[in-house]
Short mmCIF file of C-alpha atoms in Angstrom, two decimals:
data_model
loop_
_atom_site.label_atom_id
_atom_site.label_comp_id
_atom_site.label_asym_id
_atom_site.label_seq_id
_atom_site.Cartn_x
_atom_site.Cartn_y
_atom_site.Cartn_z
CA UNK A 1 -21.38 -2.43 -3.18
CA UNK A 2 -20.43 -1.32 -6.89
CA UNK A 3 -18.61 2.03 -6.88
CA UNK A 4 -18.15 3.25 -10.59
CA UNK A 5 -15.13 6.17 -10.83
CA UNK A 6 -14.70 7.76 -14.31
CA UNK A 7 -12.96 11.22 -14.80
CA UNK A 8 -9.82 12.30 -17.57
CA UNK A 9 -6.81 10.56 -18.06
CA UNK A 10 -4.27 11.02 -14.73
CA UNK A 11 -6.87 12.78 -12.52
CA UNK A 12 -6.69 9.81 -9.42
CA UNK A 13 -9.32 7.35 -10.28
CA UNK A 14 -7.42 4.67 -9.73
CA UNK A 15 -5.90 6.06 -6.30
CA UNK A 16 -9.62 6.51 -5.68
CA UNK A 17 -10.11 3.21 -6.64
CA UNK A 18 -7.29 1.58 -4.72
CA UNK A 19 -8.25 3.86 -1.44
CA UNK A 20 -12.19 2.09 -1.67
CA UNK A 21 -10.82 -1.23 -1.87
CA UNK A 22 -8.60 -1.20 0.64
CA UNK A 23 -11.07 0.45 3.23
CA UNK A 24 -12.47 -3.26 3.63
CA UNK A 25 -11.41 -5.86 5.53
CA UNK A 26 -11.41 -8.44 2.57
CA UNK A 27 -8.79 -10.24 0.11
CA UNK A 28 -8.77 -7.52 -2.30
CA UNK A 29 -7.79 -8.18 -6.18
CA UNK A 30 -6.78 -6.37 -8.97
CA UNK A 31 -8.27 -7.06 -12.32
CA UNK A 32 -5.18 -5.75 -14.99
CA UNK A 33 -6.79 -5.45 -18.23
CA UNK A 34 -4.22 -3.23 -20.18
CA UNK A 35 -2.26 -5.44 -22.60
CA UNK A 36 1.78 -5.46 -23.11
CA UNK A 37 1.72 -3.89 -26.58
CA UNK A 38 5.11 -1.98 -27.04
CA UNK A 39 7.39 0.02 -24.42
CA UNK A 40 4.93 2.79 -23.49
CA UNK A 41 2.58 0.00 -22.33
CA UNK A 42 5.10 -2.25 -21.22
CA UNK A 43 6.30 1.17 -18.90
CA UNK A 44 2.64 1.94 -17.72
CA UNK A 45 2.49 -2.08 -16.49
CA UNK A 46 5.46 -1.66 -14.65
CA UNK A 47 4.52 1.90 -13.40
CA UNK A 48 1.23 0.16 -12.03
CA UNK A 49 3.02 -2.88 -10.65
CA UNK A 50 5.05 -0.57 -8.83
CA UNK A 51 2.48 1.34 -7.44
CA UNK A 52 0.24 -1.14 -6.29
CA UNK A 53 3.24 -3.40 -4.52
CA UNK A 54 2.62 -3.64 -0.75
CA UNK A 55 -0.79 -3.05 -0.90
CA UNK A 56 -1.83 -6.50 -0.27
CA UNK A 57 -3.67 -6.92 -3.86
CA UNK A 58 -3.92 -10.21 -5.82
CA UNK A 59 -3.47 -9.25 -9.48
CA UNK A 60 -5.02 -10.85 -11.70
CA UNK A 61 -4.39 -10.35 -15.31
CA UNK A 62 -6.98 -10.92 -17.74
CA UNK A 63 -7.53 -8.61 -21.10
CA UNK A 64 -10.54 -9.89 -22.07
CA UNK A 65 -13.54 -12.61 -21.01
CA UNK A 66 -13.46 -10.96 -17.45
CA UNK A 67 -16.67 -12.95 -17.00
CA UNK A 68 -14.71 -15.76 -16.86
CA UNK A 69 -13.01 -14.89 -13.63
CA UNK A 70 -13.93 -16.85 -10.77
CA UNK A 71 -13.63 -14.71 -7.09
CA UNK A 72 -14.12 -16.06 -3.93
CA UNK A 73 -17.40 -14.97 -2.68
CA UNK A 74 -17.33 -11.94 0.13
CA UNK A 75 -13.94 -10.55 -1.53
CA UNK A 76 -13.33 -7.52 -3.27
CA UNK A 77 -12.21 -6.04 -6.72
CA UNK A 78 -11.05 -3.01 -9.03
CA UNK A 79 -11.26 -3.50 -12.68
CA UNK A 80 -8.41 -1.24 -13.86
CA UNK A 81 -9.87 -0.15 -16.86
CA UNK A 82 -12.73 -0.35 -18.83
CA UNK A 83 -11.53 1.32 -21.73
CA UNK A 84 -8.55 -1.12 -22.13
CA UNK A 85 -10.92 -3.92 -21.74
CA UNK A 86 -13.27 -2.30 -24.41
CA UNK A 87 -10.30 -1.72 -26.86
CA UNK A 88 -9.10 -5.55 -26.57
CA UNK A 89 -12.50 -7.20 -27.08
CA UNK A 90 -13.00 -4.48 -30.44
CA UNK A 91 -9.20 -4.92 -31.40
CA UNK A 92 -7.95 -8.57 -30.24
CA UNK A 93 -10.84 -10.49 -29.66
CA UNK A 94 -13.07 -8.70 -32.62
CA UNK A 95 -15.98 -8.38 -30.85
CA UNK A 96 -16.71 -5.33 -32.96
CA UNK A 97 -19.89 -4.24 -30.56
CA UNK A 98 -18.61 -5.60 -27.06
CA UNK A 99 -20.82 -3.05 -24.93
CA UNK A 100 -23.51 -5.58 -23.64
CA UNK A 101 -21.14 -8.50 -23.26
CA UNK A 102 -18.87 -6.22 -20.81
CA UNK A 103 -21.59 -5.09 -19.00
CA UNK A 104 -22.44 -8.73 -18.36
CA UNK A 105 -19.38 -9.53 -17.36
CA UNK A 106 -18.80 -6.99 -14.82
CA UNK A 107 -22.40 -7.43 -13.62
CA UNK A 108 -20.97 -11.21 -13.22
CA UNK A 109 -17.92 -10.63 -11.24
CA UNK A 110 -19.89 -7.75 -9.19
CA UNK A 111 -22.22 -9.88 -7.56
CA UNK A 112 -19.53 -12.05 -6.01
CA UNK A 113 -17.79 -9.63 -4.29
CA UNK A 114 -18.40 -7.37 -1.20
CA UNK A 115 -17.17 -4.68 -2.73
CA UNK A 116 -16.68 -4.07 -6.46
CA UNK A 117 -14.70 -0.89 -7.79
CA UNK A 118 -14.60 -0.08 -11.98
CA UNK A 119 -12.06 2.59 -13.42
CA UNK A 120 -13.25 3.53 -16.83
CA UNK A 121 -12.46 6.82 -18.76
CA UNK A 122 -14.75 9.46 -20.75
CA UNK A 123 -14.18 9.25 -23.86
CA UNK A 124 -16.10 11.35 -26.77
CA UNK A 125 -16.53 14.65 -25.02
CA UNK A 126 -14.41 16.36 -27.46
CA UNK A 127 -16.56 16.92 -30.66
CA UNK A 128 -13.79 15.50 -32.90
CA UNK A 129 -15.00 13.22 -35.58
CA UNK A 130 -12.56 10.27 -35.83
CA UNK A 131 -11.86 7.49 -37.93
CA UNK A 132 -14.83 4.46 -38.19
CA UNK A 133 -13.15 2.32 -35.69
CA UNK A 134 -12.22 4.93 -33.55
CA UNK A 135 -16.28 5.88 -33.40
CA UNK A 136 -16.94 2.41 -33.05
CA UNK A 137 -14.78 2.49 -29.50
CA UNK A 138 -16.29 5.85 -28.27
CA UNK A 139 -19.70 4.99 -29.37
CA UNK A 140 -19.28 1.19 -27.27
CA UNK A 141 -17.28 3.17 -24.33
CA UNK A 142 -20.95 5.23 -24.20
CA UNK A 143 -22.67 2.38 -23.53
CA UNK A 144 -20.91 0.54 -21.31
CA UNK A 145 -20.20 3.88 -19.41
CA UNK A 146 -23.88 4.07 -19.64
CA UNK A 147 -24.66 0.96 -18.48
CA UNK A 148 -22.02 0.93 -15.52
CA UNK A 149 -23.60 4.02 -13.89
CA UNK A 150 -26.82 2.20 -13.85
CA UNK A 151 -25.67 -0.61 -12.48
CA UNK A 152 -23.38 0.86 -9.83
CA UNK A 153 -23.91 1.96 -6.15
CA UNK A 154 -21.90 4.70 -6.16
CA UNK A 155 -20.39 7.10 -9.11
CA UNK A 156 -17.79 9.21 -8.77
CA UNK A 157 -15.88 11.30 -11.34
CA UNK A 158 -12.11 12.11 -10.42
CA UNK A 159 -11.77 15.87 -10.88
CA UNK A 160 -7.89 17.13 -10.29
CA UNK A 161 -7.60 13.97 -7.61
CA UNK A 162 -10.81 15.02 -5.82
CA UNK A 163 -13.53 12.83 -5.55
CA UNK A 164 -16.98 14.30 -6.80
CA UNK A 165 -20.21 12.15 -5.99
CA UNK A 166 -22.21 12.09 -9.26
CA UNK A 167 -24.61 9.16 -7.45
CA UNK A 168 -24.92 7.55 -4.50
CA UNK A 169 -22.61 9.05 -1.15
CA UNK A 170 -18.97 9.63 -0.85
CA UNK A 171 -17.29 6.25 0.67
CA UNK A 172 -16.26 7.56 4.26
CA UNK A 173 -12.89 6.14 3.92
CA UNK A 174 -12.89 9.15 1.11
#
């Protein structure tokens, strides 16, 4: 199963997230794809490290090329997040239009596991005009956002921590 949550920044996707993954009786991993650039993001590592210690996770750290990630077969995963994986293929790996090589990726490491769960973030909703590479990463975010809800089982946006089904049914361990 491929459960897709999206929803605004701090509103319990990955708790969501965590909460699906953990509800199976399967080695469960963590795929980390935000990248030590600076304090803040050193802080939000730590912060994360923190809050997923004791939950019996395998992290795996890997900022771009998550196609390349080999899972055993029958285990599970959460991609934690799409929009830090789309930012480091545009900004370190150059891949200025990553969209369809993401979504192959994460079709990739999908069909290995038992259960797959993707964090991503909207992005765009706010009318602003940006700066060319700054359209560049909402317009690619669209598409793989796009492309993730096809692919995936089950959507669910995180609204104020709650879990709203836009496809698919509400995991019962939700």
């Amino acid at each position: 199963m491929f459960v897709l949550i999206t929803g605004g920044s701090k509103n319990g996707k990955s708790s969501i997230a965590e909460k699906i993954l953990s509800a199976y009786a399967v080695p469960g991993y963590y795929i980390a794809t935000m990248e030590p650039y600076g304090e803040e993001a050193e802080a939000a590592i730590k912060r994360h490290r923190e809050m997923r210690s004791g939950k019996g996770f395998v992290t795996v750290e890997k900022y771009t090329d998550v196609g390349e990630i080999v899972l055993p077969q029958g285990s599970g995963a959460l991609l934690e997040c799409v929009g830090n994986l789309c930012a480091n293929e545009i900004f370190s790996a150059g891949q200025e239009h990553p969209a369809y090589k993401i979504l192959r990726d994460i079709e990739k490491l999908s069909e290995t596991t038992e259960i797959f769960t993707a964090v991503t973030s909207q992005v765009g909703s706010d009318g602003v005009s940006y700066p060319k590479e700054t359209m560049n990463y909402i317009g690619e975010m669209g598409r793989i956002n796009s492309g993730l809800g096809e692919m995936a089982d089950v959507v669910i946006e995180a609204v104020f921590g709650l879990p709203v089904v836009l496809k698919g049914e509400l995991p019962s361990c939700l």
